[in-house]
């Protein structure tokens, strides 16, 4: 007989649960820090009785976070933070094996995507956990009835934090939110190494192109862009970077990449990757200059970095030539290939970040939820950084798990660094 969780969910196919369970366990092997937090949560129950709605990419790593939160006493429900990022076997296992209601189906249309967000909010959360601020913005626009219950939230990604900071600046943010993205143990590793590797993985899985020798154009040299550029170079690509920030542009140039405008790069590239968090970075004027066969994709949070309507308007036809590869034929017969509908290519065509890096990101999520539960009464309606003590503790635990020891300051060194009169 079906459990109430199995009835109150919306996933693709519950018979996929066994495959999902095995893959969730596989990811857990690379998530020792989250594993330690989970063990403590089981004993201490810091989230006991709290309703928590999470809107995250439904991956094996997220499953391990959801399990840790549940074991800490929270009543967790999960929906997707992107229509293409759900792993259906994981969603099935969370429902069937873990009793966690999930509302997410890979490839869901926009209407279903927002219905699933509504379903997660019907849980009447006291804590929200977002990747892109969709729960927070829906609550503030159409579900203000929920505000009385909410003690606070957490946010995973750069784009979500930008949205939240502008809400706080305008004085419209109604509860405190912790920016997990700002933790060093998050963006230094997740955005750089996680996005770097998984973006190239997504492109290769979708196209099976040999990257060596190709021109790869990367728009944005932030944490993610740096990671992708170094991985693409490692695979033998000739990397071009476009930027709007002069300092980042110098950094890219001194890291050894060619830096130019997107218009200058448009006739040169074989593969284009946007990762700016901005909109309309690749537009009609760029498509008009691109080579026959150019591949265009995005790894930024929203699917607005590539002007897809402009590409459609320039095309006489389009067809799917491989999974996640849409071939657009332009008036002059050139073909441009759009990957993963312009959505996060690392999650659409690959599996997102490897578990080892999500170990630290989700350790921050779990400990931030615990911090929120403990200290919400003292927090204002603002965006807070993850407390430094949590960030450093996660770094220490991760280093331990990697079997790496580092030196400690001697008392003499501590005194030297603390004193203004030394060093003369
Ligand atoms: N794919 C993933 O799994 C994943 C993971 C983490 C973050 N993200 C998303 O990736 C995006 C970038 O994140 P980040 O942490 O690197 O942010 P960041 O702020 O560190 O970097 C963004 C960079 O883009 C540049 N930029 C802005 N507009 C531009 C334009 N028109 N042309 C060229 N460059 C431009 C900015 O100057 C900045 O250097 C965000 O949307 C973030 O949410 C995706």
CSV table of C-alpha atoms and ligand atoms in Angstrom, one decimal:
chain,number,residue,atom,x,y,z
A,1,UNK,CA,0.0,0.0,0.0
A,2,UNK,CA,1.3,3.5,-0.9
A,3,UNK,CA,2.6,5.7,1.9
A,4,UNK,CA,1.2,9.2,2.3
A,5,UNK,CA,4.5,10.5,1.1
A,6,UNK,CA,4.1,8.4,-2.1
A,7,UNK,CA,0.7,9.8,-2.6
A,8,UNK,CA,1.6,13.4,-1.8
A,9,UNK,CA,4.5,13.9,-4.3
A,10,UNK,CA,5.0,14.4,-7.9
A,11,UNK,CA,7.9,12.5,-9.4
A,12,UNK,CA,8.4,10.8,-12.7
A,13,UNK,CA,8.5,7.1,-11.7
A,14,UNK,CA,8.7,5.5,-8.2
A,15,UNK,CA,10.1,2.3,-9.7
A,16,UNK,CA,13.4,4.2,-10.4
A,17,UNK,CA,13.9,4.3,-6.6
A,18,UNK,CA,16.5,1.5,-6.3
A,19,UNK,CA,18.8,3.0,-8.9
A,20,UNK,CA,18.5,6.4,-7.1
A,21,UNK,CA,19.2,4.8,-3.7
A,22,UNK,CA,22.5,3.3,-4.9
A,23,UNK,CA,23.6,6.5,-6.5
A,24,UNK,CA,22.7,8.5,-3.3
A,25,UNK,CA,24.9,6.1,-1.3
A,26,UNK,CA,27.7,6.5,-3.8
A,27,UNK,CA,27.6,10.3,-3.4
A,28,UNK,CA,27.6,9.9,0.4
A,29,UNK,CA,31.0,8.2,0.2
A,30,UNK,CA,32.5,11.5,-1.0
A,31,UNK,CA,30.6,13.6,1.5
A,32,UNK,CA,32.3,12.9,4.8
A,33,UNK,CA,31.8,16.4,6.3
A,34,UNK,CA,28.0,16.3,5.7
A,35,UNK,CA,28.1,12.7,7.1
A,36,UNK,CA,29.7,13.9,10.4
A,37,UNK,CA,27.1,16.7,10.7
A,38,UNK,CA,24.3,14.1,10.1
A,39,UNK,CA,25.6,11.9,12.9
A,40,UNK,CA,25.6,14.9,15.3
A,41,UNK,CA,22.1,15.9,14.0
A,42,UNK,CA,20.8,12.4,14.8
A,43,UNK,CA,21.9,12.8,18.4
A,44,UNK,CA,21.1,16.5,19.0
A,45,UNK,CA,18.0,17.0,16.9
A,46,UNK,CA,18.6,20.8,16.3
A,47,UNK,CA,15.8,21.1,13.7
A,48,UNK,CA,13.3,19.1,15.7
A,49,UNK,CA,9.7,19.8,14.5
A,50,UNK,CA,10.7,22.5,12.0
A,51,UNK,CA,9.0,22.5,8.6
A,52,UNK,CA,11.7,23.2,5.9
A,53,UNK,CA,11.0,23.7,2.2
A,54,UNK,CA,14.0,23.3,-0.1
A,55,UNK,CA,14.1,24.4,-3.7
A,56,UNK,CA,17.4,22.9,-4.9
A,57,UNK,CA,18.7,20.9,-7.9
A,58,UNK,CA,17.4,17.4,-7.2
A,59,UNK,CA,20.7,15.5,-7.4
A,60,UNK,CA,22.4,12.7,-5.3
A,61,UNK,CA,24.2,15.4,-3.3
A,62,UNK,CA,21.0,17.2,-2.5
A,63,UNK,CA,19.4,13.9,-1.4
A,64,UNK,CA,22.2,13.5,1.2
A,65,UNK,CA,21.5,17.0,2.4
A,66,UNK,CA,17.8,16.4,2.7
A,67,UNK,CA,18.4,13.2,4.6
A,68,UNK,CA,20.8,15.0,7.0
A,69,UNK,CA,18.1,17.7,7.6
A,70,UNK,CA,15.4,15.1,8.1
A,71,UNK,CA,17.7,13.2,10.6
A,72,UNK,CA,18.2,16.5,12.4
A,73,UNK,CA,14.4,16.5,13.1
A,74,UNK,CA,13.2,18.7,10.2
A,75,UNK,CA,10.1,17.9,8.2
A,76,UNK,CA,11.6,18.4,4.8
A,77,UNK,CA,9.9,18.8,1.4
A,78,UNK,CA,11.9,19.3,-1.9
A,79,UNK,CA,11.1,20.9,-5.2
A,80,UNK,CA,13.5,21.6,-8.2
A,81,UNK,CA,15.3,24.8,-8.7
A,82,UNK,CA,15.5,24.3,-12.4
A,83,UNK,CA,13.2,22.4,-14.8
A,84,UNK,CA,16.1,20.4,-16.3
A,85,UNK,CA,18.2,19.6,-13.3
A,86,UNK,CA,16.2,16.9,-11.6
A,87,UNK,CA,17.6,13.3,-11.5
A,88,UNK,CA,14.3,11.3,-11.6
A,89,UNK,CA,15.8,8.2,-9.9
A,90,UNK,CA,16.9,10.3,-6.9
A,91,UNK,CA,13.5,12.0,-6.6
A,92,UNK,CA,11.9,8.5,-6.5
A,93,UNK,CA,14.3,7.2,-3.9
A,94,UNK,CA,13.8,10.2,-1.6
A,95,UNK,CA,10.1,9.6,-1.7
A,96,UNK,CA,10.1,5.8,-1.4
A,97,UNK,CA,13.2,5.1,0.7
A,98,UNK,CA,13.5,8.3,2.8
A,99,UNK,CA,9.9,9.4,3.3
A,100,UNK,CA,10.8,12.9,1.9
A,101,UNK,CA,8.1,14.4,-0.3
A,102,UNK,CA,9.5,15.6,-3.7
A,103,UNK,CA,7.9,17.7,-6.4
A,104,UNK,CA,10.2,17.5,-9.4
A,105,UNK,CA,10.3,15.9,-12.8
A,106,UNK,CA,13.2,16.3,-15.2
A,107,UNK,CA,12.0,18.3,-18.3
A,108,UNK,CA,8.9,19.7,-16.6
A,109,UNK,CA,7.3,22.7,-18.3
A,110,UNK,CA,7.3,26.2,-16.8
A,111,UNK,CA,3.8,25.8,-15.5
A,112,UNK,CA,4.6,22.5,-13.7
A,113,UNK,CA,7.8,24.0,-12.4
A,114,UNK,CA,5.9,26.8,-10.6
A,115,UNK,CA,3.1,24.3,-9.5
A,116,UNK,CA,5.9,22.3,-7.8
A,117,UNK,CA,7.1,25.4,-6.0
A,118,UNK,CA,3.6,26.1,-4.9
A,119,UNK,CA,3.3,22.5,-3.6
A,120,UNK,CA,6.5,22.9,-1.6
A,121,UNK,CA,5.2,26.2,-0.1
A,122,UNK,CA,1.9,24.5,0.8
A,123,UNK,CA,4.0,22.7,3.4
A,124,UNK,CA,4.0,26.1,5.3
A,125,UNK,CA,7.7,26.3,5.8
A,126,UNK,CA,9.4,27.9,8.8
A,127,UNK,CA,12.8,27.7,7.0
A,128,UNK,CA,13.3,28.1,3.3
A,129,UNK,CA,16.3,26.8,1.5
A,130,UNK,CA,16.8,28.2,-2.0
A,131,UNK,CA,19.1,27.9,-5.0
A,132,UNK,CA,18.1,31.0,-7.0
A,133,UNK,CA,15.7,32.6,-4.6
A,134,UNK,CA,12.5,31.2,-6.2
A,135,UNK,CA,10.9,30.3,-2.9
A,136,UNK,CA,11.7,33.7,-1.4
A,137,UNK,CA,10.5,35.6,-4.4
A,138,UNK,CA,7.3,33.6,-4.7
A,139,UNK,CA,6.5,34.0,-1.0
A,140,UNK,CA,7.1,37.8,-1.2
A,141,UNK,CA,5.0,38.2,-4.3
A,142,UNK,CA,2.0,35.8,-4.2
A,143,UNK,CA,2.3,33.8,-0.9
A,144,UNK,CA,2.6,36.5,1.7
A,145,UNK,CA,0.1,34.5,3.9
A,146,UNK,CA,3.1,32.3,4.7
A,147,UNK,CA,5.3,35.1,6.1
A,148,UNK,CA,4.1,34.9,9.7
A,149,UNK,CA,5.4,31.3,10.1
A,150,UNK,CA,8.9,31.9,8.5
A,151,UNK,CA,11.9,32.3,10.8
A,152,UNK,CA,14.5,32.6,8.0
A,153,UNK,CA,16.0,31.1,5.0
A,154,UNK,CA,19.3,30.1,3.3
A,155,UNK,CA,20.5,30.8,-0.3
A,156,UNK,CA,22.9,28.7,-2.3
A,157,UNK,CA,23.9,30.6,-5.4
A,158,UNK,CA,25.3,33.9,-6.7
A,159,UNK,CA,22.2,34.8,-8.7
A,160,UNK,CA,19.9,34.2,-5.7
A,161,UNK,CA,22.1,36.3,-3.4
A,162,UNK,CA,22.0,39.2,-5.9
A,163,UNK,CA,18.2,39.1,-5.9
A,164,UNK,CA,18.1,38.9,-2.1
A,165,UNK,CA,20.5,41.8,-1.6
A,166,UNK,CA,18.4,44.0,-3.9
A,167,UNK,CA,15.3,43.1,-1.9
A,168,UNK,CA,17.1,43.9,1.4
A,169,UNK,CA,18.4,47.2,-0.1
A,170,UNK,CA,14.8,48.2,-1.1
A,171,UNK,CA,13.6,47.2,2.4
A,172,UNK,CA,11.2,44.6,1.2
A,173,UNK,CA,12.9,41.4,2.5
A,174,UNK,CA,10.6,40.1,5.3
A,175,UNK,CA,12.9,37.6,7.0
A,176,UNK,CA,16.7,37.0,7.5
A,177,UNK,CA,18.5,34.9,4.9
A,178,UNK,CA,22.0,33.4,5.2
A,179,UNK,CA,24.0,33.6,2.0
A,180,UNK,CA,25.7,30.2,1.8
A,181,UNK,CA,27.3,31.3,-1.5
A,182,UNK,CA,29.5,33.8,0.4
A,183,UNK,CA,31.2,31.2,2.5
A,184,UNK,CA,34.8,30.6,1.4
A,185,UNK,CA,34.2,26.8,1.7
A,186,UNK,CA,31.4,27.3,-0.8
A,187,UNK,CA,32.3,29.6,-3.7
A,188,UNK,CA,36.0,29.0,-3.8
A,189,UNK,CA,35.4,25.3,-4.4
A,190,UNK,CA,31.8,24.7,-5.6
A,191,UNK,CA,31.7,27.6,-8.1
A,192,UNK,CA,35.3,27.2,-9.3
A,193,UNK,CA,36.1,23.5,-9.3
A,194,UNK,CA,32.6,22.1,-9.3
A,195,UNK,CA,31.2,24.3,-12.1
A,196,UNK,CA,34.5,24.1,-13.9
A,197,UNK,CA,34.6,20.4,-14.2
A,198,UNK,CA,30.9,19.7,-14.5
A,199,UNK,CA,30.3,22.3,-17.2
A,200,UNK,CA,33.0,20.8,-19.4
A,201,UNK,CA,31.5,17.4,-18.5
A,202,UNK,CA,28.0,18.5,-19.6
A,203,UNK,CA,29.3,19.9,-23.0
A,204,UNK,CA,31.3,16.7,-23.7
A,205,UNK,CA,28.4,14.4,-22.7
A,206,UNK,CA,26.0,16.4,-24.9
A,207,UNK,CA,28.2,16.7,-28.0
A,208,UNK,CA,31.1,14.2,-27.7
A,209,UNK,CA,33.3,16.9,-29.3
A,210,UNK,CA,37.1,16.8,-28.9
A,211,UNK,CA,37.8,20.0,-27.0
A,212,UNK,CA,41.5,19.9,-27.7
A,213,UNK,CA,42.4,22.5,-30.4
A,214,UNK,CA,39.0,24.2,-30.3
A,215,UNK,CA,38.4,27.9,-29.5
A,216,UNK,CA,36.3,28.0,-26.3
A,217,UNK,CA,34.8,31.5,-25.5
A,218,UNK,CA,33.8,32.0,-21.9
A,219,UNK,CA,31.7,35.0,-21.0
A,220,UNK,CA,32.3,36.0,-17.3
A,221,UNK,CA,35.5,35.5,-15.4
A,222,UNK,CA,34.0,35.3,-11.9
A,223,UNK,CA,34.3,32.2,-9.6
A,224,UNK,CA,32.6,29.9,-12.1
A,225,UNK,CA,34.2,31.4,-15.3
A,226,UNK,CA,37.7,31.0,-13.8
A,227,UNK,CA,37.1,27.4,-13.1
A,228,UNK,CA,35.6,26.6,-16.6
A,229,UNK,CA,38.5,28.5,-18.3
A,230,UNK,CA,41.2,26.5,-16.4
A,231,UNK,CA,39.4,23.2,-17.1
A,232,UNK,CA,38.9,24.0,-20.8
A,233,UNK,CA,42.6,25.0,-21.1
A,234,UNK,CA,43.5,21.7,-19.4
A,235,UNK,CA,41.6,19.9,-22.1
A,236,UNK,CA,43.6,21.6,-24.8
A,237,UNK,CA,41.2,24.4,-25.8
A,238,UNK,CA,42.3,27.8,-26.9
A,239,UNK,CA,40.4,29.9,-24.4
A,240,UNK,CA,39.0,33.4,-25.0
A,241,UNK,CA,37.4,35.3,-22.1
A,242,UNK,CA,34.9,38.2,-22.3
A,243,UNK,CA,34.2,40.4,-19.3
A,244,UNK,CA,32.6,43.8,-18.4
A,245,UNK,CA,34.7,44.2,-15.2
A,246,UNK,CA,38.2,45.7,-15.9
A,247,UNK,CA,39.9,44.0,-13.0
A,248,UNK,CA,38.5,40.6,-13.8
A,249,UNK,CA,39.6,41.2,-17.5
A,250,UNK,CA,43.2,42.0,-16.4
A,251,UNK,CA,43.1,38.8,-14.2
A,252,UNK,CA,42.0,36.7,-17.2
A,253,UNK,CA,44.7,38.3,-19.4
A,254,UNK,CA,47.4,37.7,-16.8
A,255,UNK,CA,46.2,34.1,-16.3
A,256,UNK,CA,47.1,33.7,-19.9
A,257,UNK,CA,43.8,33.9,-21.7
A,258,UNK,CA,42.9,36.0,-24.7
A,259,UNK,CA,40.4,38.8,-23.6
A,260,UNK,CA,38.2,40.6,-26.1
A,261,UNK,CA,34.6,41.7,-26.6
A,262,UNK,CA,31.9,39.2,-27.5
A,263,UNK,CA,31.6,40.9,-30.9
A,264,UNK,CA,35.3,40.3,-31.5
A,265,UNK,CA,35.0,36.7,-30.3
A,266,UNK,CA,31.8,35.9,-32.2
A,267,UNK,CA,33.5,34.9,-35.5
A,268,UNK,CA,36.3,32.9,-33.7
A,269,UNK,CA,34.6,30.5,-31.3
A,270,UNK,CA,33.8,26.8,-31.7
A,271,UNK,CA,32.1,26.6,-28.2
A,272,UNK,CA,30.5,29.5,-26.3
A,273,UNK,CA,29.8,29.3,-22.6
A,274,UNK,CA,28.0,32.0,-20.7
A,275,UNK,CA,28.4,32.2,-16.9
A,276,UNK,CA,27.8,35.7,-15.9
A,277,UNK,CA,24.4,35.8,-14.0
A,278,UNK,CA,23.5,38.5,-16.5
A,279,UNK,CA,21.0,38.6,-19.4
A,280,UNK,CA,21.5,38.8,-23.2
A,281,UNK,CA,25.2,38.2,-23.2
A,282,UNK,CA,25.0,36.5,-26.6
A,283,UNK,CA,22.6,38.2,-28.9
A,284,UNK,CA,21.5,38.5,-32.5
A,285,UNK,CA,24.6,40.5,-33.6
A,286,UNK,CA,26.8,37.7,-32.3
A,287,UNK,CA,24.8,34.9,-33.9
A,288,UNK,CA,25.1,36.7,-37.2
A,289,UNK,CA,28.9,36.5,-37.0
A,290,UNK,CA,29.3,33.0,-35.7
A,291,UNK,CA,30.9,30.1,-37.6
A,292,UNK,CA,28.9,27.3,-39.1
A,293,UNK,CA,28.6,24.6,-36.5
A,294,UNK,CA,29.3,26.8,-33.4
A,295,UNK,CA,28.0,25.4,-30.1
A,296,UNK,CA,26.4,27.7,-27.6
A,297,UNK,CA,25.6,26.9,-24.0
A,298,UNK,CA,25.1,28.4,-20.6
A,299,UNK,CA,26.2,27.6,-17.1
A,300,UNK,CA,24.8,30.6,-15.3
A,301,UNK,CA,21.7,30.2,-13.1
A,302,UNK,CA,18.9,31.4,-15.5
A,303,UNK,CA,18.3,30.6,-19.2
A,304,UNK,CA,18.4,34.3,-20.1
A,305,UNK,CA,22.2,34.7,-20.8
A,306,UNK,CA,21.7,33.6,-24.4
A,307,UNK,CA,19.1,35.5,-26.4
A,308,UNK,CA,17.2,32.4,-27.6
A,309,UNK,CA,14.2,34.3,-29.1
A,310,UNK,CA,16.8,36.1,-31.3
A,311,UNK,CA,18.3,32.8,-32.4
A,312,UNK,CA,14.8,31.5,-33.2
A,313,UNK,CA,14.0,34.6,-35.2
A,314,UNK,CA,17.2,34.2,-37.3
A,315,UNK,CA,16.4,30.6,-38.1
A,316,UNK,CA,14.5,28.9,-40.8
A,317,UNK,CA,14.2,25.6,-39.0
A,318,UNK,CA,15.5,23.8,-35.9
A,319,UNK,CA,15.6,20.2,-34.8
A,320,UNK,CA,17.0,18.1,-32.0
A,321,UNK,CA,20.1,16.3,-33.4
A,322,UNK,CA,21.2,14.6,-30.1
A,323,UNK,CA,19.9,14.7,-26.6
A,324,UNK,CA,20.3,18.3,-25.3
A,325,UNK,CA,21.6,19.5,-28.7
A,326,UNK,CA,19.2,21.7,-30.8
A,327,UNK,CA,20.4,22.5,-34.3
A,328,UNK,CA,19.2,25.9,-35.6
A,329,UNK,CA,19.6,26.5,-39.4
A,330,UNK,CA,20.0,30.1,-40.2
A,331,UNK,CA,18.8,31.9,-43.5
A,332,UNK,CA,22.3,31.6,-44.9
A,333,UNK,CA,22.4,27.8,-44.1
A,334,UNK,CA,24.8,28.2,-41.2
A,335,UNK,CA,24.0,25.9,-38.3
A,336,UNK,CA,24.3,26.9,-34.7
A,337,UNK,CA,23.9,24.4,-31.9
A,338,UNK,CA,22.2,25.3,-28.7
A,339,UNK,CA,22.8,22.9,-25.7
A,340,UNK,CA,20.3,22.1,-23.0
A,341,UNK,CA,17.8,24.8,-24.0
A,342,UNK,CA,20.2,27.4,-22.7
A,343,UNK,CA,19.8,26.1,-19.1
A,344,UNK,CA,22.6,25.2,-16.7
A,345,UNK,CA,24.4,22.7,-19.0
A,346,UNK,CA,26.3,21.0,-16.2
A,347,UNK,CA,23.0,19.9,-14.6
A,348,UNK,CA,21.0,19.5,-17.8
A,349,UNK,CA,23.4,17.2,-19.7
A,350,UNK,CA,25.6,15.9,-16.8
A,351,UNK,CA,25.1,15.4,-13.1
A,352,UNK,CA,26.0,18.8,-11.7
A,353,UNK,CA,28.9,19.2,-9.3
A,354,UNK,CA,30.8,16.2,-8.0
A,355,UNK,CA,29.8,15.1,-4.4
A,356,UNK,CA,33.2,15.9,-2.9
A,357,UNK,CA,32.7,19.7,-3.6
A,358,UNK,CA,29.0,19.7,-2.6
A,359,UNK,CA,30.1,18.1,0.7
A,360,UNK,CA,31.3,21.6,1.7
A,361,UNK,CA,28.4,23.6,0.1
A,362,UNK,CA,25.8,21.4,1.8
A,363,UNK,CA,27.7,21.3,5.1
A,364,UNK,CA,27.2,25.1,5.0
A,365,UNK,CA,23.5,24.7,4.2
A,366,UNK,CA,23.0,22.2,7.1
A,367,UNK,CA,24.9,24.3,9.6
A,368,UNK,CA,23.2,27.5,8.4
A,369,UNK,CA,19.8,26.0,8.9
A,370,UNK,CA,20.9,25.0,12.5
A,371,UNK,CA,22.2,28.5,13.1
A,372,UNK,CA,18.9,30.0,11.8
A,373,UNK,CA,16.9,27.7,14.1
A,374,UNK,CA,19.0,28.8,17.1
A,375,UNK,CA,19.5,32.5,16.5
A,376,UNK,CA,16.6,33.6,14.3
A,377,UNK,CA,15.2,35.8,17.1
A,378,UNK,CA,18.4,37.9,17.2
A,379,UNK,CA,18.6,38.3,13.4
A,380,UNK,CA,17.2,41.2,11.4
A,381,UNK,CA,15.5,41.1,8.0
A,382,UNK,CA,18.8,41.1,6.2
A,383,UNK,CA,21.2,38.9,4.2
A,384,UNK,CA,23.8,37.5,6.5
A,385,UNK,CA,27.1,35.8,5.7
A,386,UNK,CA,27.7,32.3,7.0
A,387,UNK,CA,29.5,32.9,10.4
A,388,UNK,CA,33.3,32.6,10.0
A,389,UNK,CA,33.4,30.0,12.7
A,390,UNK,CA,31.2,27.6,10.7
A,391,UNK,CA,33.2,28.3,7.5
A,392,UNK,CA,36.5,27.5,9.2
A,393,UNK,CA,35.1,24.4,10.9
A,394,UNK,CA,34.0,23.0,7.6
A,395,UNK,CA,37.4,23.7,6.1
A,396,UNK,CA,39.1,21.9,9.0
A,397,UNK,CA,36.8,18.9,8.8
A,398,UNK,CA,37.3,18.7,5.0
A,399,UNK,CA,41.0,18.8,5.4
A,400,UNK,CA,40.9,16.1,8.0
A,401,UNK,CA,38.8,13.9,5.7
A,402,UNK,CA,41.5,14.4,3.0
A,403,UNK,CA,44.2,13.3,5.4
A,404,UNK,CA,46.0,16.6,5.1
A,405,UNK,CA,47.7,18.1,8.1
A,406,UNK,CA,48.8,21.8,8.2
A,407,UNK,CA,51.1,23.8,10.4
A,408,UNK,CA,49.9,25.7,13.4
A,409,UNK,CA,51.0,29.1,14.6
A,410,UNK,CA,53.5,29.0,17.4
A,411,UNK,CA,52.9,31.3,20.3
A,412,UNK,CA,55.8,33.4,19.1
A,413,UNK,CA,54.3,33.7,15.6
A,414,UNK,CA,50.9,34.6,17.0
A,415,UNK,CA,52.4,37.4,19.1
A,416,UNK,CA,54.4,38.6,16.1
A,417,UNK,CA,51.3,38.8,13.9
A,418,UNK,CA,49.2,40.5,16.6
A,419,UNK,CA,51.7,43.2,17.4
A,420,UNK,CA,52.0,46.5,15.5
A,421,UNK,CA,55.5,47.1,17.0
A,422,UNK,CA,57.1,44.0,15.5
A,423,UNK,CA,58.7,43.8,12.1
A,424,UNK,CA,61.0,46.8,12.5
B,1,LIG,N1,26.2,25.9,-13.2
B,1,LIG,C1,26.3,25.8,-11.9
B,1,LIG,O1,26.1,24.8,-11.3
B,1,LIG,C2,26.5,27.1,-11.1
B,1,LIG,C3,27.2,27.0,-9.8
B,1,LIG,C4,27.4,28.2,-9.1
B,1,LIG,C5,26.9,29.4,-9.6
B,1,LIG,N2,26.2,29.4,-10.8
B,1,LIG,C6,25.7,30.6,-11.4
B,1,LIG,O2,26.7,31.1,-12.3
B,1,LIG,C7,26.6,32.5,-12.5
B,1,LIG,C8,28.0,33.1,-12.2
B,1,LIG,O3,28.4,32.9,-10.8
B,1,LIG,P1,29.8,33.3,-10.2
B,1,LIG,O4,29.8,32.8,-8.8
B,1,LIG,O5,30.9,33.1,-11.2
B,1,LIG,O6,29.5,34.9,-10.2
B,1,LIG,P2,30.6,36.1,-10.2
B,1,LIG,O7,29.8,37.3,-9.7
B,1,LIG,O8,31.8,35.7,-9.4
B,1,LIG,O9,31.0,36.3,-11.7
B,1,LIG,C9,30.2,36.7,-12.7
B,1,LIG,C10,31.1,37.5,-13.7
B,1,LIG,O10,30.4,37.8,-14.9
B,1,LIG,C11,30.8,39.1,-15.3
B,1,LIG,N3,29.8,39.7,-16.2
B,1,LIG,C12,28.6,40.3,-15.9
B,1,LIG,N4,28.0,40.6,-17.0
B,1,LIG,C13,28.8,40.3,-18.1
B,1,LIG,C14,28.7,40.4,-19.5
B,1,LIG,N5,27.6,41.0,-20.1
B,1,LIG,N6,29.7,39.9,-20.3
B,1,LIG,C15,30.8,39.3,-19.7
B,1,LIG,N7,30.9,39.2,-18.4
B,1,LIG,C16,29.9,39.7,-17.6
B,1,LIG,C17,31.0,39.9,-14.0
B,1,LIG,O11,31.8,41.0,-14.2
B,1,LIG,C18,31.6,38.8,-13.1
B,1,LIG,O12,33.0,38.9,-13.2
B,1,LIG,C19,25.5,32.9,-11.5
B,1,LIG,O13,24.3,33.0,-12.2
B,1,LIG,C20,25.5,31.8,-10.5
B,1,LIG,O14,24.3,31.7,-9.8
B,1,LIG,C21,26.0,28.3,-11.5
